[in-house]
Coordinates of C-alpha atoms in Angstrom, one line a residue:
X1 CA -12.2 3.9 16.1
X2 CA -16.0 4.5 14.8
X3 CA -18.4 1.2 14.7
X4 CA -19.4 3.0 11.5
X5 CA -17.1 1.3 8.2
X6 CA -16.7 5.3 6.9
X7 CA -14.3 5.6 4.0
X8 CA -11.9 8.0 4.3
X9 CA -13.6 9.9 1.4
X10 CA -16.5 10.7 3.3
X11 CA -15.2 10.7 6.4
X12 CA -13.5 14.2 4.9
X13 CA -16.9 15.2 3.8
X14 CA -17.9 14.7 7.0
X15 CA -15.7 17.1 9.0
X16 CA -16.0 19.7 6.1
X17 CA -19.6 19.8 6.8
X18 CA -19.3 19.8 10.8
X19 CA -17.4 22.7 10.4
X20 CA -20.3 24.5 8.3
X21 CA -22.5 24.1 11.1
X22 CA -22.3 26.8 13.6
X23 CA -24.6 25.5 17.2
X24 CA -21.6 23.9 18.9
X25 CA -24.5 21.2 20.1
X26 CA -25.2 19.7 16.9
X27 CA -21.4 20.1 16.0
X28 CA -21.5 17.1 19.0
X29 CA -24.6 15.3 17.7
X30 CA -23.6 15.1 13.4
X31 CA -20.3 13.7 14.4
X32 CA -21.4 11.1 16.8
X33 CA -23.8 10.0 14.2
X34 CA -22.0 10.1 11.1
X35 CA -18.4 8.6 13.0
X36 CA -20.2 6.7 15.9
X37 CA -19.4 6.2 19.4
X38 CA -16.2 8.5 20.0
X39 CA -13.8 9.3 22.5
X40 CA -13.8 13.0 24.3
X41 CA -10.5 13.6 22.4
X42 CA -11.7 12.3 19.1
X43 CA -13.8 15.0 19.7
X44 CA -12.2 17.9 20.2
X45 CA -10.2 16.6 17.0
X46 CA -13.1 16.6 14.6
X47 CA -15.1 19.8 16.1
X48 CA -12.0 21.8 16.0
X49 CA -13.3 23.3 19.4
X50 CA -11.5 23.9 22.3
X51 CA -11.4 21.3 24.8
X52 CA -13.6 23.4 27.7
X53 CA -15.9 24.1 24.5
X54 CA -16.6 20.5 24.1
X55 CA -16.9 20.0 27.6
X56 CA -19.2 22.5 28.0
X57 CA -21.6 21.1 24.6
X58 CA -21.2 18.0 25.7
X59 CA -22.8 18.3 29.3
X60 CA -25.3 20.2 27.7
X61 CA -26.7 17.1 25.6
X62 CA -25.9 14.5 28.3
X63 CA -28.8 17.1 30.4
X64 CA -30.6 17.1 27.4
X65 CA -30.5 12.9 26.8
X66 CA -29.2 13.6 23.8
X67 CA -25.9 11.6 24.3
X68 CA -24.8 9.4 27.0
X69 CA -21.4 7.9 27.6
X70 CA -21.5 4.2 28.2
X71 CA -19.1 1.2 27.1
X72 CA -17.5 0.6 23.8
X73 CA -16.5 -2.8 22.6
X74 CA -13.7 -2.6 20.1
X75 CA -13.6 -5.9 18.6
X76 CA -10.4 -5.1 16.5
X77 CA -8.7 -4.6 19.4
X78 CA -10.1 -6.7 21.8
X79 CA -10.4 -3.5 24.4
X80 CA -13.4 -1.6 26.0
X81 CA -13.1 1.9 26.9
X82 CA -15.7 4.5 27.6
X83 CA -17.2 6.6 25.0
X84 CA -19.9 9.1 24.1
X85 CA -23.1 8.2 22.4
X86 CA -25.9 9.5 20.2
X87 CA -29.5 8.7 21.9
X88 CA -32.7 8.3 20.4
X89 CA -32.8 12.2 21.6
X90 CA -30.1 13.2 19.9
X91 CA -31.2 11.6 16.6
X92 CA -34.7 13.0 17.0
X93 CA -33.5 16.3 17.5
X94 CA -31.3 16.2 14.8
X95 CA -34.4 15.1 12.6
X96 CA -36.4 18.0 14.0
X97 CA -33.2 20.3 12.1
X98 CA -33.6 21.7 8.5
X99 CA -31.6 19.5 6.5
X100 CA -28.6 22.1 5.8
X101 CA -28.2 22.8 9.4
X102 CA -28.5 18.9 10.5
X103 CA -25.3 18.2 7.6
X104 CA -27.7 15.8 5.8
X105 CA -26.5 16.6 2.7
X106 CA -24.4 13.4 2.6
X107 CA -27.2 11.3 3.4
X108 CA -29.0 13.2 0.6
X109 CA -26.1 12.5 -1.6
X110 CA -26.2 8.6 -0.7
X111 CA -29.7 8.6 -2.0
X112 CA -29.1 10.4 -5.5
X113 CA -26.2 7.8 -6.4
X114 CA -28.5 4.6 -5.5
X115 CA -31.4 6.3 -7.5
X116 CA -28.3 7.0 -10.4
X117 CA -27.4 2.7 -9.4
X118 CA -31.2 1.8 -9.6
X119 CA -29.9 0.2 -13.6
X120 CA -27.0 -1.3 -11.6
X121 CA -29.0 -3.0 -8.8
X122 CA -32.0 -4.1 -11.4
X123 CA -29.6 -5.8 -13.5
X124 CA -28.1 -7.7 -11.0
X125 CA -31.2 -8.6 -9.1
X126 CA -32.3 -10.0 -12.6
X127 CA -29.3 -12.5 -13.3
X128 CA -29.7 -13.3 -9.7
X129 CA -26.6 -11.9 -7.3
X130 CA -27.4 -12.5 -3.8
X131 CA -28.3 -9.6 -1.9
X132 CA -25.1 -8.9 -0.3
X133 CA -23.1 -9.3 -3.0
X134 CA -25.0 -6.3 -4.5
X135 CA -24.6 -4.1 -1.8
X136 CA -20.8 -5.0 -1.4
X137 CA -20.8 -3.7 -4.8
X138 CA -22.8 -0.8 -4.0
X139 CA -20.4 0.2 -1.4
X140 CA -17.0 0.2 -3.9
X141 CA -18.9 2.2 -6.2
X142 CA -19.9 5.2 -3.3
X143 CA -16.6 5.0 -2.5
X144 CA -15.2 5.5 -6.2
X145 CA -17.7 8.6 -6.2
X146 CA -18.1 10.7 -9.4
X147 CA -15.7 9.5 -11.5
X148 CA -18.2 6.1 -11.9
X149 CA -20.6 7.8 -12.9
X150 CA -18.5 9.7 -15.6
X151 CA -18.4 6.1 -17.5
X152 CA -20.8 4.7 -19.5
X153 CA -23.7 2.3 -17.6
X154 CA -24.0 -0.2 -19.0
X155 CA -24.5 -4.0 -18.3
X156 CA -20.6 -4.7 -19.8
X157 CA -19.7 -2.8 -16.9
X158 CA -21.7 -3.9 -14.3
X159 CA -21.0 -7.6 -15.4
X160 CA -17.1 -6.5 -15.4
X161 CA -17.2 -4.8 -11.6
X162 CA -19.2 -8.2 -10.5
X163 CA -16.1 -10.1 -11.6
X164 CA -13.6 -8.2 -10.1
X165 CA -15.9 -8.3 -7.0
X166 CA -15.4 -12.2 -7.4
X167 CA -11.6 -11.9 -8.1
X168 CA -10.9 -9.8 -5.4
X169 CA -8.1 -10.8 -2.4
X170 CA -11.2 -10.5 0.2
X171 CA -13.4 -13.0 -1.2
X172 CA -11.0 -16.0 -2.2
X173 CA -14.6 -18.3 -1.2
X174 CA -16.1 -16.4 -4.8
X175 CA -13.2 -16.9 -7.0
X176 CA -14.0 -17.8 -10.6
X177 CA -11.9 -18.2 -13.8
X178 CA -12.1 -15.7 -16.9
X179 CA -13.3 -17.9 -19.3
X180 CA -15.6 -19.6 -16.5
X181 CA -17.0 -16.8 -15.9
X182 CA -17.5 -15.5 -19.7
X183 CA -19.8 -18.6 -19.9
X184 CA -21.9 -18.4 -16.9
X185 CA -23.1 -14.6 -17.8
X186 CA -23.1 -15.3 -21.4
X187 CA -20.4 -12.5 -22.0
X188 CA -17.6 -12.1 -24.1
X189 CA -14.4 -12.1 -22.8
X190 CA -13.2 -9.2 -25.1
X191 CA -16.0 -7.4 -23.3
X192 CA -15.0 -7.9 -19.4
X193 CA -10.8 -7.2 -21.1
X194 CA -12.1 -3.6 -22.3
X195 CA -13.8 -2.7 -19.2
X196 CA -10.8 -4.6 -17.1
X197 CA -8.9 -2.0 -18.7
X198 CA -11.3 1.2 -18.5
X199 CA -11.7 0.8 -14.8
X200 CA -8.1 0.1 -14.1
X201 CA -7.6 3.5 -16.8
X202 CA -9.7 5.9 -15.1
X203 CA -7.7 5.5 -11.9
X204 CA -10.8 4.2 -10.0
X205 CA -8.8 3.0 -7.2
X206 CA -8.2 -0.1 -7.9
X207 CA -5.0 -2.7 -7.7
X208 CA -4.6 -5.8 -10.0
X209 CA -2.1 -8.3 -9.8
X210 CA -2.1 -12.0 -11.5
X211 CA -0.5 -15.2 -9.9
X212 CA 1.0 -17.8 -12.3
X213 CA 0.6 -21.5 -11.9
X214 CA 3.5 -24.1 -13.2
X215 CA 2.6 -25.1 -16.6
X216 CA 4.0 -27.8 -18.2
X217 CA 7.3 -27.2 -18.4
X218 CA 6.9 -23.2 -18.6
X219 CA 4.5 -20.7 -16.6
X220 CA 0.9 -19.9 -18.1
X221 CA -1.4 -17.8 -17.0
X222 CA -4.7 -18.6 -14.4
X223 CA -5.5 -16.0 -11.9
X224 CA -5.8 -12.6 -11.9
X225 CA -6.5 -10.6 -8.5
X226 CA -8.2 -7.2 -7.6
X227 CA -8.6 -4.7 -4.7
X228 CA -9.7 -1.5 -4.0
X229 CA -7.9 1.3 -2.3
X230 CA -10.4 1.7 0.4
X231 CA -11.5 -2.1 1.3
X232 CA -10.3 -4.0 4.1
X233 CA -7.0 -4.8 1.9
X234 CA -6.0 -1.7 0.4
X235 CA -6.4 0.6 3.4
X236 CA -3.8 -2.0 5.5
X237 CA -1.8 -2.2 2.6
X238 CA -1.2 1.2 1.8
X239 CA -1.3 2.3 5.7
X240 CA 1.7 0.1 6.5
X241 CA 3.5 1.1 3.4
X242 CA 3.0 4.2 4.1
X243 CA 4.2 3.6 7.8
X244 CA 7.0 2.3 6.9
X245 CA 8.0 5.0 4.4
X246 CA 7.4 7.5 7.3
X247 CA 9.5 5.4 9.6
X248 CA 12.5 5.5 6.9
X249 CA 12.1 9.5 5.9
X250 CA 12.1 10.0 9.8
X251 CA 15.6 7.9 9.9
X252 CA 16.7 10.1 7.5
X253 CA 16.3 13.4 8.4
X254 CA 17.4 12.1 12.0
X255 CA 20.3 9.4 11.2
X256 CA 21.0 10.6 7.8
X257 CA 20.8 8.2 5.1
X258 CA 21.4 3.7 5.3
X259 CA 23.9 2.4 4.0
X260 CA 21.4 -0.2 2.1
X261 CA 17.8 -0.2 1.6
X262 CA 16.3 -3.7 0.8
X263 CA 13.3 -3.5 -1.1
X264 CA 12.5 -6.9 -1.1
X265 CA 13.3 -7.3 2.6
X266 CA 10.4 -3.9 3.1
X267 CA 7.8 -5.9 0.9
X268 CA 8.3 -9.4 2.6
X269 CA 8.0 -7.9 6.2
X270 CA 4.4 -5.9 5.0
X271 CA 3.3 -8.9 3.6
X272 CA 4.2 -11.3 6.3
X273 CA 2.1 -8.7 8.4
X274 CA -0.6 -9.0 6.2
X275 CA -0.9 -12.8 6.4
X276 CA -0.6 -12.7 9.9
X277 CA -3.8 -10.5 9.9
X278 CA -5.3 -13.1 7.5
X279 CA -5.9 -10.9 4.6
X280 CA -4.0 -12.4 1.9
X281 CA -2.4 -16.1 2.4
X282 CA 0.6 -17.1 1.2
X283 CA 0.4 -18.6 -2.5
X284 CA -0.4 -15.4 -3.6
X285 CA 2.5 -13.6 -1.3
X286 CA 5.5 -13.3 -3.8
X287 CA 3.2 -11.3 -6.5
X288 CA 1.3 -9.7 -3.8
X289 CA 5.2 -8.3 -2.4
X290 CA 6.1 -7.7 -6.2
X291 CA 2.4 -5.1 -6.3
X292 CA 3.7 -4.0 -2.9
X293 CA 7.0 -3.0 -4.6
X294 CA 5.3 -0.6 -7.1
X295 CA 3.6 1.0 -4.4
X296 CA 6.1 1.5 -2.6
X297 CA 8.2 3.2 -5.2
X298 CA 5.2 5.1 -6.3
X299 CA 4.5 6.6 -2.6
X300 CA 8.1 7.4 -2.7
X301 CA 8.0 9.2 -5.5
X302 CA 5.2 11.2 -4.2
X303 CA 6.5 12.2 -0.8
X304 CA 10.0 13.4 -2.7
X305 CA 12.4 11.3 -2.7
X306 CA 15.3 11.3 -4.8
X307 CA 15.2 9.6 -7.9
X308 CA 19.0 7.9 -7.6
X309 CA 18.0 6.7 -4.1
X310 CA 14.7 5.5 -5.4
X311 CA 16.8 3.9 -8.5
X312 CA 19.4 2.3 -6.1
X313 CA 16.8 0.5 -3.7
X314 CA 15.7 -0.9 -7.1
X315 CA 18.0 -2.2 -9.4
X316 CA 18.6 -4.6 -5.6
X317 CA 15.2 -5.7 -5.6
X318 CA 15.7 -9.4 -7.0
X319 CA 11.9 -10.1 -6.6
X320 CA 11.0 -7.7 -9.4
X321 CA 13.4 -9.2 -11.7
X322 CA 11.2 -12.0 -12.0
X323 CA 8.2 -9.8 -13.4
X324 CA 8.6 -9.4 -17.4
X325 CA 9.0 -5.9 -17.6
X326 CA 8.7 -5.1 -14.2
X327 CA 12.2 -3.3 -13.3
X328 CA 11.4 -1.2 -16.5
X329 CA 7.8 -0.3 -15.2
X330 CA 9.5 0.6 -11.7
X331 CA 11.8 2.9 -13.7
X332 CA 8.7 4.6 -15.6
X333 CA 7.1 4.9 -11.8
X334 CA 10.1 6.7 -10.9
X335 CA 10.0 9.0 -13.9
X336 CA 6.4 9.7 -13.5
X337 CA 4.5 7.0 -15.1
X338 CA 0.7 6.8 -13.9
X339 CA -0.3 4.0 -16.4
X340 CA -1.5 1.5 -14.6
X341 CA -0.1 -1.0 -16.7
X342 CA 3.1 0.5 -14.5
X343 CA 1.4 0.7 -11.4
X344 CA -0.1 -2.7 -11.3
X345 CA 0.0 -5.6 -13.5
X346 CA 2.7 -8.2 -12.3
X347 CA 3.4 -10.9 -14.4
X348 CA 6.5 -13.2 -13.8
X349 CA 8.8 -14.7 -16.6
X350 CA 11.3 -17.6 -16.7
X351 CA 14.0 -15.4 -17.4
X352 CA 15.2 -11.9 -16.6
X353 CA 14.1 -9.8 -19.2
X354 CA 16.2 -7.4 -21.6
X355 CA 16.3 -3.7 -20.7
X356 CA 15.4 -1.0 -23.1
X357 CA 18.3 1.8 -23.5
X358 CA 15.8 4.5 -23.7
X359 CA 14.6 4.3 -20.1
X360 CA 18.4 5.1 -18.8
X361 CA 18.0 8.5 -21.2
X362 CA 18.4 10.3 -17.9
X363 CA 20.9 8.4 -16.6
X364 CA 24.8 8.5 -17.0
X365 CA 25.1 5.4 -16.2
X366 CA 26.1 2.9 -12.9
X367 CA 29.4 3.2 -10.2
X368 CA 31.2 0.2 -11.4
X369 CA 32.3 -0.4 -7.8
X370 CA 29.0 -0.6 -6.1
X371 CA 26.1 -0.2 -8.7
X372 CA 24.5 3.3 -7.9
X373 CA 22.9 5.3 -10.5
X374 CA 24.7 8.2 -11.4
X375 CA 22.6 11.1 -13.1
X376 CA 23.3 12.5 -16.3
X377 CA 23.8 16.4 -14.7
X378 CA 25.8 15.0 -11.6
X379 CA 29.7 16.7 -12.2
X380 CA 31.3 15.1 -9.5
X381 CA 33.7 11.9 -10.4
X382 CA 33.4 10.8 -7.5
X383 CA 30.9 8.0 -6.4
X384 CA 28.5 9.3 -3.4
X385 CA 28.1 5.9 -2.3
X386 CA 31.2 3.9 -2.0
X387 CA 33.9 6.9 -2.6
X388 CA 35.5 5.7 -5.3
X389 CA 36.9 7.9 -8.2
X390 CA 34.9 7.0 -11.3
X391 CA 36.1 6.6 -15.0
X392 CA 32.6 8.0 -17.1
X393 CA 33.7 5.9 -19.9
X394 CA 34.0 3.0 -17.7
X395 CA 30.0 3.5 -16.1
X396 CA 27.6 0.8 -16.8
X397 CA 25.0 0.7 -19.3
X398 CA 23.2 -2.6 -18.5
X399 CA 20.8 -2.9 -15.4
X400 CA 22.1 -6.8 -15.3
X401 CA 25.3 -5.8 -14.5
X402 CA 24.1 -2.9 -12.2
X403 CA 22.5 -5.2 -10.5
X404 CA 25.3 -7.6 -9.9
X405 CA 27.6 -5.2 -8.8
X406 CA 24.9 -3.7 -6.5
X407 CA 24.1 -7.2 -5.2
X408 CA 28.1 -8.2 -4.4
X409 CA 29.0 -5.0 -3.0
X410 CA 26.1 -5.3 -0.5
X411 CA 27.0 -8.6 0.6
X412 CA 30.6 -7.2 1.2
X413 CA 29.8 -4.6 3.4
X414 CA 27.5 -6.4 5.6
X415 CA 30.4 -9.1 5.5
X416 CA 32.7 -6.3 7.0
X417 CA 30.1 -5.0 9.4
X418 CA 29.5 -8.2 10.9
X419 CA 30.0 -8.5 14.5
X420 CA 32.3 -11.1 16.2
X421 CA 34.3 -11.7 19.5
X422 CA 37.5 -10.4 20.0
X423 CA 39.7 -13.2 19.1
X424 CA 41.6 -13.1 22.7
X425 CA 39.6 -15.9 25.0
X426 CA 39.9 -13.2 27.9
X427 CA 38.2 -10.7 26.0
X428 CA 34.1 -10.8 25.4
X429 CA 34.4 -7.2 23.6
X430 CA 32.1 -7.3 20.0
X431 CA 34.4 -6.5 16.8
X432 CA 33.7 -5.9 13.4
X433 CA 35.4 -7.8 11.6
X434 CA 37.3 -5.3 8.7
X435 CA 38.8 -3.9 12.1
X436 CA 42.8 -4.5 12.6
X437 CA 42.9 -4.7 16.2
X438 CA 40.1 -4.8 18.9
X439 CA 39.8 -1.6 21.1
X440 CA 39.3 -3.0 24.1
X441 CA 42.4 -5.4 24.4
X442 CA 44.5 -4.4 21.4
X443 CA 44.6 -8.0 20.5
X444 CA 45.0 -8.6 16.4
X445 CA 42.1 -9.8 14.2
X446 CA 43.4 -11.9 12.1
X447 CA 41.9 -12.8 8.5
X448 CA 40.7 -16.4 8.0
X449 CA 43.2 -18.4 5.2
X450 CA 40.0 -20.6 4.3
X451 CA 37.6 -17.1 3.3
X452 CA 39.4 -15.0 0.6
X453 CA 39.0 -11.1 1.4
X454 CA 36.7 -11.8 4.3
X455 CA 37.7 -11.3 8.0
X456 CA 36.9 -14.1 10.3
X457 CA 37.4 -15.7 13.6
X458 CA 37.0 -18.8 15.3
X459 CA 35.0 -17.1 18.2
X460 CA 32.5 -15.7 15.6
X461 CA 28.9 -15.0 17.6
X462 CA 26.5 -17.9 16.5

């Protein structure tokens, strides 16, 4: 882990460029000054030399004074550990370079986008934004890159990126109110909505969501919440989404595909993590999970996975039936959608909303017997999931009643895959309890009288 808070944008400008460079000794020097202190390993990674090559460069600038390896604090972790460092040396020899062959040409680049910002940083220095504020700011917009600068500057837009600056999930201290705000800057809200939505169009890497307070006697609107893929939040966020979807794909290509995949239950454990790590807290958990849905389905998409075993994992999620629209914008997700109207916004509604016929165009409809999506082009009549033979004029049409079916057929099976103690007091063996007899002593399970079409027993593990 680098000292140095390096995107992962530049970081992949940085390696490009250290492999432009061809003396193996300044290979060493760029990357411990671009990435920081780093580990012999984390060096033989970036250089893309072999590790008796790196050795070799390395002693050669330890002779030289131009690194050293001393102690590294990681304060993340809580460990130290020795690394290898860039001295005073090592910096001045790199200064003594040409810029091309020193890989300044980031550095170089830094400086022409705050000359382009010098508008940006004016304006705010005139309405008076503390200095760190500003160069917060500064730091989203580097990271955004070119496709800022392809907008039109503007003080609209700069007021509009300070308020989603003061909306965002890492500074909850800064939070201010639309209309609040609108008064403050002497700005019209109609003016911080069409920039709101330019932004969010231009797929600047941002996430919103909006948490709903209880009205009286309905739901209005208050807060609305931002963050960017590459702050503090979105690079946990999408890192332990992204873990987990790795952890799942491995399961499959090992273990073959779970019998149930509980969206909700995926979105709850990320975000439990992420209060845990204190970076969201938890009146803003449930639409925080619902945004963690999308993303989810989204990065789902985009590593390949099927679009029935994407739709079946949703039409169970009973979080996103609370959005207004929301199971429909997860079915455009799975169909493609970048609008980030899809993507993003989650607003929740009293009631589960009515869905649109035109979104199931693709579809044939739902098993009747355990909810899954069949495809329009699938010619089997049988049902993948639960093996039943299938009637198609007998499919569902209506997501509702997908999604009870889905729900109830889910909560049998993990009723008959329970595990209880074989019913004989002299046998401890674990049963399941759909099985007739227990392996071990042959002794009957017997179904309970008191639990229609569920097995039972009166030694059942507590």
């Amino acid at each position: 882990m680098s000292i140095w808070n390096v995107s992962d944008k530049v970081k992949e400008k940085i390696l490009d460029a250290v492999q432009k460079l061809e003396d193996n000794e300044i290979k060493i020097l760029f990357l411990l000054k671009n990435l920081g202190p780093l580990r012999f390993t984390d060096l033989i990674e970036h250089s893309g030399l072999s590790r008796s090559t790196v050795s070799k460069y390395l002693k050669i600038n330890i002779n030289k004074n131009c690194v050293e390896k001393n102690l590294f604090f990681d304060k993340s972790a809580n460990t130290k550990e020795q690394r290898y460092f860039i001295t005073q040396m090592g910096l001045e020899r790199l200064n003594d370079l040409s810029p091309e062959r020193a890989g300044f040409v980031l550095f170089n680049e830094v400086n022409t986008r705050i000359s382009q910002l010098s508008e940006l940083i004016d304006f705010y220095e005139k309405i008076g934004i503390e200095d760190s504020i500003i160069l917060e700011i500064l730091q989203i917009v580097l990271k955004i890159g070119d496709n800022f600068f392809l907008m039109e500057q503007n003080k609209d837009l700069y007021l509009t990126l300070f308020y989603i600056f003061l909306n965002s999930v890492s500074t909850p201290d800064y939070k201010l109110e639309i209309h609040e705000f609108c008064r403050l800057y002497s700005v019209k809200k109609v003016r911080i909505d069409f920039y709101i939505d330019k932004i969010m169009s231009n797929q600047l890497g941002f996430y919103m969501f909006t948490r709903y307070n209880e009205g009286e006697g309905r739901q209005s609107f208050q807060d609305i919440f931002f963050f960017h893929e590459e702050d503090i939040i979105g690079t946990t966020t999408l890192r332990l989404i992204k873990d987990k979807l790795l952890s799942e794909m491995l399961h499959v290509n090992l273990s073959g595909y779970k019998p149930f995949y509980d969206l909700d239950e995926i979105a709850e454990e990320i975000a439990s993590k992420l209060i845990k790590m204190a970076l969201i807290w938890e009146r803003i958990k449930e639409p925080f999970e619902m945004l963690i849905e999308k993303i989810f389905i989204k990065t789902a998409v985009d590593a390949g996975f099927s679009k029935p075993f994407l739709m079946d994992m949703v039409i169970q999620s009973e979080k996103i039936l609370k959005s207004r629209e929301g199971m429909e914008s997860l079915i455009r997700i799975i169909e493609g959608s970048q609008r980030y109207e899809d993507l993003n916004i989650v607003s929740i509604s009293e009631s589960p909303p009515a869905f649109k016929e035109d979104l199931l165009e693709n579809i044939k409809g739902f098993c009747y017997f355990c909810g899954k999506t069949i495809l329009k082009n699938e010619l089997s009549n049988t049902c993948s999931k639960c093996g039943n033979v299938l009637e198609v004029k007998k499919l569902l049409r209506s997501l509702d009643d997908a999604f009870e079916v889905s729900k109830k057929f889910k909560e049998k099976k993990l009723q008959e895959d329970l595990l209880i103690e074989c019913p004989n007091p002299k046998c401890s063996f674990m049963v399941k309890v759909n099985w007739e007899r227990c392996p071990e002593c042959n002794a009957l399970i017997k179904k309970s009288p008191t639990r229609k079409g569920f097995w039972s027993s009166s030694r059942k593990k507590k």
